[in-house]
Coordinates of C-alpha atoms in Angstrom, one line a residue:
X223 CA -103.7 92.4 -22.8
X224 CA -105.0 95.0 -20.3
X225 CA -107.1 94.7 -17.2
X226 CA -109.9 96.8 -18.8
X227 CA -110.2 94.3 -21.7
X228 CA -110.3 91.4 -19.3
X229 CA -113.0 92.9 -17.2
X230 CA -115.2 94.5 -19.9
X231 CA -115.2 91.6 -22.3
X232 CA -116.4 89.0 -19.7
X233 CA -119.2 89.6 -17.4
X234 CA -117.9 87.0 -14.9
X235 CA -115.1 89.4 -13.9
X236 CA -116.1 92.2 -11.6
X237 CA -114.2 95.4 -11.3
X238 CA -113.3 95.9 -7.6
X239 CA -114.6 98.9 -5.6
X240 CA -111.2 99.5 -4.1
X241 CA -108.3 99.7 -6.6
X242 CA -104.9 99.4 -4.9
X243 CA -101.6 100.1 -6.7
X244 CA -100.6 97.4 -9.2
X245 CA -103.2 94.9 -8.0
X246 CA -106.4 93.7 -9.7
X247 CA -108.8 91.3 -7.9
X248 CA -111.0 89.0 -10.0
X249 CA -113.8 87.3 -8.2
X250 CA -115.5 84.4 -9.9
X251 CA -117.9 83.6 -7.1
X252 CA -119.0 85.6 -4.0
X253 CA -118.7 82.4 -1.9
X254 CA -115.6 80.4 -2.7
X255 CA -113.5 80.8 -5.8
X256 CA -111.1 83.7 -6.1
X257 CA -108.3 84.7 -8.4
X258 CA -105.9 87.6 -8.0
X259 CA -104.0 89.0 -11.0
X260 CA -100.9 91.1 -10.8
X261 CA -100.5 93.2 -13.9
X262 CA -97.4 95.2 -15.0
X263 CA -97.3 96.2 -18.7
X264 CA -97.2 92.8 -20.4
X265 CA -96.3 90.7 -17.4
X266 CA -98.9 88.9 -15.2
X267 CA -98.8 86.8 -12.1
X268 CA -101.9 84.8 -11.2
X269 CA -102.7 83.3 -7.8
X270 CA -105.9 81.9 -6.2
X271 CA -108.3 79.0 -6.2
X272 CA -108.5 78.3 -10.0
X273 CA -105.3 79.4 -11.5
X274 CA -105.3 77.0 -14.4
X275 CA -109.0 77.7 -15.3
X276 CA -108.3 81.4 -15.5
X277 CA -105.2 80.9 -17.6
X278 CA -107.2 78.7 -20.0
X279 CA -109.8 81.4 -20.3
X280 CA -107.2 84.1 -21.0
X281 CA -105.4 82.0 -23.5
X282 CA -108.7 81.3 -25.3
X283 CA -109.0 85.0 -26.0
X284 CA -105.5 86.5 -26.1
X285 CA -102.1 85.3 -27.0
X286 CA -100.2 84.5 -23.8
X287 CA -97.0 82.7 -22.9
X288 CA -96.9 80.7 -19.7
X289 CA -93.6 80.8 -17.8
X290 CA -94.7 78.6 -15.0
X291 CA -94.2 79.4 -11.3
X292 CA -93.4 83.1 -10.8
X293 CA -89.7 83.7 -10.2
X294 CA -89.3 87.4 -11.2
X295 CA -91.5 90.4 -11.1
X296 CA -90.4 94.0 -11.9
X297 CA -86.8 93.2 -11.1
X298 CA -87.7 91.4 -7.9
X299 CA -86.6 87.7 -7.4
X300 CA -89.3 85.5 -5.8
X301 CA -88.2 82.3 -4.1
X302 CA -90.3 79.6 -2.4
X303 CA -88.9 76.8 -0.3
X304 CA -90.4 73.3 0.4
X305 CA -92.1 74.6 3.6
X306 CA -94.1 77.2 1.7
X307 CA -92.0 80.2 2.8
X308 CA -91.5 83.0 0.4
X309 CA -88.5 85.3 0.1
X310 CA -87.9 88.3 -2.1
X311 CA -84.6 90.0 -3.0
X312 CA -82.9 92.1 -5.8
X313 CA -79.5 90.4 -5.9
X314 CA -79.2 90.9 -9.6
X315 CA -80.1 94.6 -9.6
X316 CA -77.8 95.3 -6.6
X317 CA -74.8 93.6 -8.5
X318 CA -75.7 95.7 -11.6
X319 CA -75.4 98.9 -9.5
X320 CA -72.1 97.7 -8.0
X321 CA -70.7 97.1 -11.4
X322 CA -72.0 100.4 -12.7
X323 CA -70.0 102.3 -10.1
X324 CA -67.0 100.0 -10.1
X325 CA -67.7 98.6 -6.6
X326 CA -68.0 94.9 -7.4
X327 CA -64.7 94.2 -5.5
X328 CA -65.0 96.9 -2.8
X329 CA -64.3 96.5 0.9
X330 CA -67.6 95.5 2.6
X331 CA -69.3 97.5 5.4
X332 CA -71.7 96.2 8.1
X333 CA -74.1 99.2 8.1
X334 CA -75.3 101.6 5.4
X335 CA -73.7 104.6 7.0
X336 CA -70.5 105.1 8.9
X337 CA -71.4 105.3 12.6
X338 CA -71.9 108.8 13.9
X339 CA -71.5 110.4 10.5
X340 CA -73.5 113.7 10.1
X341 CA -74.3 115.1 6.7
X342 CA -74.9 118.8 6.3
X343 CA -75.7 121.1 3.5
X344 CA -72.9 121.9 1.2
X345 CA -71.3 125.3 0.8
X346 CA -71.2 126.8 -2.7
X347 CA -67.5 126.4 -2.9
X348 CA -67.5 122.7 -1.9
X349 CA -70.3 122.0 -4.3
X350 CA -68.6 123.7 -7.2
X351 CA -65.4 121.8 -6.7
X352 CA -67.3 118.5 -6.4
X353 CA -69.7 118.9 -9.3
X354 CA -66.8 119.6 -11.7
X355 CA -65.1 116.3 -10.8
X356 CA -68.3 114.2 -10.4
X357 CA -71.6 115.2 -12.0
X358 CA -73.3 111.8 -11.3
X359 CA -74.6 112.2 -7.8
X360 CA -78.3 112.3 -8.9
X361 CA -78.0 109.2 -11.0
X362 CA -76.1 107.4 -8.2
X363 CA -78.8 108.1 -5.5
X364 CA -81.5 107.3 -8.0
X365 CA -80.0 103.9 -8.7
X366 CA -80.7 103.0 -5.0
X367 CA -84.2 104.3 -4.7
X368 CA -86.0 101.4 -6.4
X369 CA -84.0 98.9 -4.3
X370 CA -84.9 100.7 -1.1
X371 CA -88.6 100.9 -2.0
X372 CA -89.0 97.3 -3.0
X373 CA -87.0 94.9 -0.9
X374 CA -84.4 96.8 1.2
X375 CA -85.9 98.7 4.1
X376 CA -82.5 98.5 5.8
X377 CA -81.2 101.2 3.3
X378 CA -84.3 103.4 3.2
X379 CA -83.0 105.8 5.9
X380 CA -79.6 106.1 4.2
X381 CA -81.1 106.7 0.7
X382 CA -83.6 109.2 2.2
X383 CA -80.7 111.2 3.8
X384 CA -78.7 111.1 0.6
X385 CA -81.7 112.4 -1.4
X386 CA -81.8 115.6 0.7
X387 CA -78.6 116.7 -1.1
X388 CA -79.6 116.2 -4.7
X389 CA -79.5 119.9 -5.5
X390 CA -76.1 120.6 -4.0
X391 CA -74.0 117.6 -3.2
X392 CA -70.3 117.6 -2.1
X393 CA -67.6 115.0 -1.7
X394 CA -68.8 113.9 1.8
X395 CA -72.2 113.1 0.4
X396 CA -70.6 111.0 -2.4
X397 CA -68.4 109.2 0.1
X398 CA -71.6 108.3 2.0
X399 CA -73.2 106.9 -1.1
X400 CA -70.1 104.8 -1.7
X401 CA -70.5 103.5 1.9
X402 CA -74.0 102.4 1.1
X403 CA -72.6 100.4 -1.9
X404 CA -70.1 98.8 0.4
X405 CA -72.9 97.7 2.7
X406 CA -74.9 96.3 -0.3
X407 CA -71.8 94.4 -1.3
X408 CA -71.7 92.6 2.0
X409 CA -75.5 92.0 2.0
X410 CA -76.3 91.5 -1.7
X411 CA -78.2 88.2 -0.8
X412 CA -80.2 89.7 2.0
X413 CA -83.9 88.8 1.6
X414 CA -87.2 89.5 3.2
X415 CA -88.7 86.2 4.3
X416 CA -92.5 85.5 4.7
X417 CA -93.0 82.5 6.9
X418 CA -95.9 80.1 6.4
X419 CA -98.1 79.4 9.4
X420 CA -97.0 75.9 9.3
X421 CA -93.6 77.0 10.7
X422 CA -95.0 79.1 13.5
X423 CA -96.8 78.0 16.7
X424 CA -99.3 75.2 16.7
X425 CA -101.9 77.8 17.5
X426 CA -102.5 80.8 15.2
X427 CA -99.9 83.5 15.9
X428 CA -101.5 87.0 15.4
X429 CA -98.2 88.6 14.7
X430 CA -97.9 86.3 11.7
X431 CA -101.5 86.1 10.4
X432 CA -102.5 89.7 10.9
X433 CA -100.4 92.8 10.1
X434 CA -99.0 95.1 12.7
X435 CA -97.1 98.4 12.4
X436 CA -94.5 100.4 14.2
X437 CA -93.7 104.1 13.9
X438 CA -90.8 106.2 15.2
X439 CA -89.1 109.5 14.8
X440 CA -85.7 111.1 15.3
X441 CA -86.7 114.4 16.8
X442 CA -84.9 117.3 15.1
X443 CA -82.4 114.8 13.7
X444 CA -81.7 116.7 10.6
X445 CA -79.2 119.3 11.7
X446 CA -79.5 121.5 8.7
X447 CA -83.3 122.1 9.1
X448 CA -84.0 120.7 12.7
X449 CA -86.8 118.7 11.2
X450 CA -87.6 115.2 12.3
X451 CA -87.5 111.9 10.3
X452 CA -90.7 109.8 10.3
X453 CA -90.2 106.1 9.9
X454 CA -92.8 103.3 9.9
X455 CA -92.8 99.6 9.0
X456 CA -95.6 97.0 8.8
X457 CA -95.1 93.3 9.1
X458 CA -97.2 90.4 7.8
X459 CA -96.3 86.7 8.0
X460 CA -93.1 87.6 9.8
X461 CA -91.7 90.0 7.1
X462 CA -91.9 93.6 6.2
X463 CA -94.6 94.5 3.6
X464 CA -94.6 98.3 3.8
X465 CA -92.1 100.9 5.1
X466 CA -91.2 104.5 4.8
X467 CA -88.5 106.9 5.9
X468 CA -89.1 110.5 5.2
X469 CA -88.2 114.0 6.6
X470 CA -91.2 115.7 8.1
X471 CA -92.4 118.8 6.2
X472 CA -92.1 121.2 9.2
X473 CA -90.2 121.5 12.5
X474 CA -91.8 119.7 15.5
X475 CA -91.6 121.6 18.8
X476 CA -91.3 118.5 20.9
X477 CA -90.6 114.8 20.6
X478 CA -94.2 114.1 21.4
X479 CA -95.4 116.2 18.4
X480 CA -92.9 114.5 16.1
X481 CA -94.0 111.0 17.3
X482 CA -97.7 112.0 17.0
X483 CA -97.2 113.0 13.4
X484 CA -95.5 109.7 12.7
X485 CA -98.3 107.7 14.3
X486 CA -100.8 109.5 12.0
X487 CA -98.8 108.7 8.9
X488 CA -98.5 105.1 9.9
X489 CA -102.2 105.0 10.6
X490 CA -103.0 106.2 7.1
X491 CA -100.8 103.5 5.6
X492 CA -102.4 100.9 7.9
X493 CA -105.9 101.9 6.7
X494 CA -104.8 101.4 3.1
X495 CA -103.3 98.0 3.9
X496 CA -106.5 96.9 5.7
X497 CA -108.6 97.9 2.7
X498 CA -106.3 96.0 0.4
X499 CA -106.3 92.9 2.5
X500 CA -110.0 93.0 2.8
X501 CA -110.4 93.1 -0.9
X502 CA -108.0 90.2 -1.3
X503 CA -110.1 88.3 1.3
X504 CA -107.2 88.1 3.8
X505 CA -108.6 88.2 7.4
X506 CA -107.6 91.3 9.4
X507 CA -108.5 91.5 13.0
X508 CA -109.3 94.9 14.4
X509 CA -108.1 96.8 16.2
X510 CA -104.8 96.7 14.2
X511 CA -101.8 97.1 16.5
X512 CA -99.7 100.3 16.1
X513 CA -96.5 100.2 18.1
X514 CA -94.8 103.4 19.5
X515 CA -92.1 104.0 22.1
X516 CA -93.3 107.4 23.2
X517 CA -95.9 107.3 25.9
X518 CA -96.9 110.9 25.6
X519 CA -97.7 110.5 21.9
X520 CA -99.7 107.3 22.7
X521 CA -101.7 109.2 25.4
X522 CA -102.4 112.0 22.9
X523 CA -103.7 109.5 20.3
X524 CA -106.0 108.0 22.9
X525 CA -107.1 111.2 24.7
X526 CA -109.3 113.8 22.9
X527 CA -108.3 116.5 25.3
X528 CA -106.0 119.2 23.8
X529 CA -102.8 119.2 25.7
X530 CA -101.0 122.5 26.0
X531 CA -97.9 121.3 24.3
X532 CA -99.7 120.2 21.1
X533 CA -102.6 122.6 20.9
X534 CA -101.0 124.1 17.8
X535 CA -100.8 120.8 15.9
X536 CA -102.7 120.8 12.6
X537 CA -106.1 119.2 12.5
X538 CA -105.1 116.4 10.1
X539 CA -102.8 114.9 12.7
X540 CA -105.7 114.4 15.1
X541 CA -107.2 112.0 12.5
X542 CA -105.5 109.2 14.4
X543 CA -107.6 109.9 17.5
X544 CA -110.8 109.1 15.7
X545 CA -109.6 105.8 14.5
X546 CA -108.2 104.8 17.9
X547 CA -111.4 105.7 19.6
X548 CA -113.6 103.8 17.1
X549 CA -111.5 100.6 17.4
X550 CA -109.7 100.6 14.1
X551 CA -106.3 100.9 15.7
X552 CA -104.9 100.0 19.1
X553 CA -101.8 101.7 20.4
X554 CA -99.0 99.7 22.1
X555 CA -95.9 100.9 23.9
X556 CA -92.6 99.2 23.6
X557 CA -89.1 100.0 24.9
X558 CA -86.9 101.9 22.5
X559 CA -84.6 98.9 22.4
X560 CA -87.4 96.9 20.7
X561 CA -88.6 99.7 18.3
X562 CA -88.1 98.2 14.9
X563 CA -88.9 101.5 13.2
X564 CA -85.6 102.9 14.6
X565 CA -84.1 101.3 11.5
X566 CA -85.8 103.9 9.4
X567 CA -85.2 107.1 11.4
X568 CA -81.5 107.2 12.5
X569 CA -78.0 105.9 11.9
X570 CA -77.6 102.9 14.1
X571 CA -74.5 100.9 15.3
X572 CA -74.1 97.4 14.0
X573 CA -75.7 95.6 17.0
X574 CA -79.2 97.2 17.0
X575 CA -79.1 97.6 13.3
X576 CA -78.7 93.8 12.7
X577 CA -81.3 93.1 15.4
X578 CA -84.0 95.2 13.9
X579 CA -83.3 93.8 10.4
X580 CA -83.9 90.3 11.7
X581 CA -87.1 91.5 13.5
X582 CA -88.6 92.6 10.2
X583 CA -87.9 89.3 8.5
X584 CA -84.6 90.2 6.8
X585 CA -82.4 87.1 6.6
X586 CA -79.0 86.6 5.0
X587 CA -77.7 83.2 4.2
X588 CA -74.3 84.6 3.4
X589 CA -73.0 87.1 5.9
X590 CA -73.0 90.7 7.2
X591 CA -69.4 91.5 7.5
X592 CA -67.0 94.4 7.3
X593 CA -66.4 97.5 9.3
X594 CA -68.9 100.2 10.1

């Protein structure tokens, strides 16, 4: 069964104006009843006001097998406790990767990268020696990408850095990949937890019921290119729902410029999330809060005057000013020690790394152990 069949063959189902990735919203009434369908090939998850009614209607027209409460979706384990809190993880997939690379019994590590490690481009000689002995670097890094995208923002920076060397890896790059596996071994049961409002304050807590985002950069952090890494993360109901760690396409001439670019990228993702939540009829208060630890970048986003140090910045990065001025976003400054997006821009020591993981809703009922 496809979404198009479901919509076209029944006039009671309306095609949404906004079509987010992997989601389909089916509205049975403009006033009350709502049902949201998640479709992926032949798998479907249904949630909403009249789940059983919708299942009955689908089964009346197409063959469908009902597996009950959702527990898995595209390799992601979904768990719900008695308090209504949800958690997601990929314990099974992580263990499969560990087995694939003979790391099931490896020595654990407490962070994805060894502290203070610096990866550089490989020389032709080092690459030639390594590739003869081990041609599997691309497959190895690729095995981590889906995990980093879906449920493990804590390894996103590490996987992003390793991806920079797909064309010409060497032994040090491979050793760093192995270190990520050692970290995954010690945190294979790490989950992202989304806490129900019932467990929060008696009064509605905006940081739970409305999304908020944080962005950061590591200015000129890539020593091979001197480009900066953009990182952003958005939280909802106490857990991370969207994140990214990516090398900026060009060199930034100042930390202000690098941070300003990151704010713009975070703002674009925020706008998409707001549209998605509006379609799903989840209340979103505006302005949505965007957190940054660079005051100069915040002032630039709030002030339409062209400052001398950024007068060369491309027009598309000034997009954020318009949305701050019209009330879509509100900038907030925090100390660097409280900047959760640091997790996505640089190699951190164990203390701040664990702290930021906890701040984005990552919990581990087992342990985070091992050396760095």
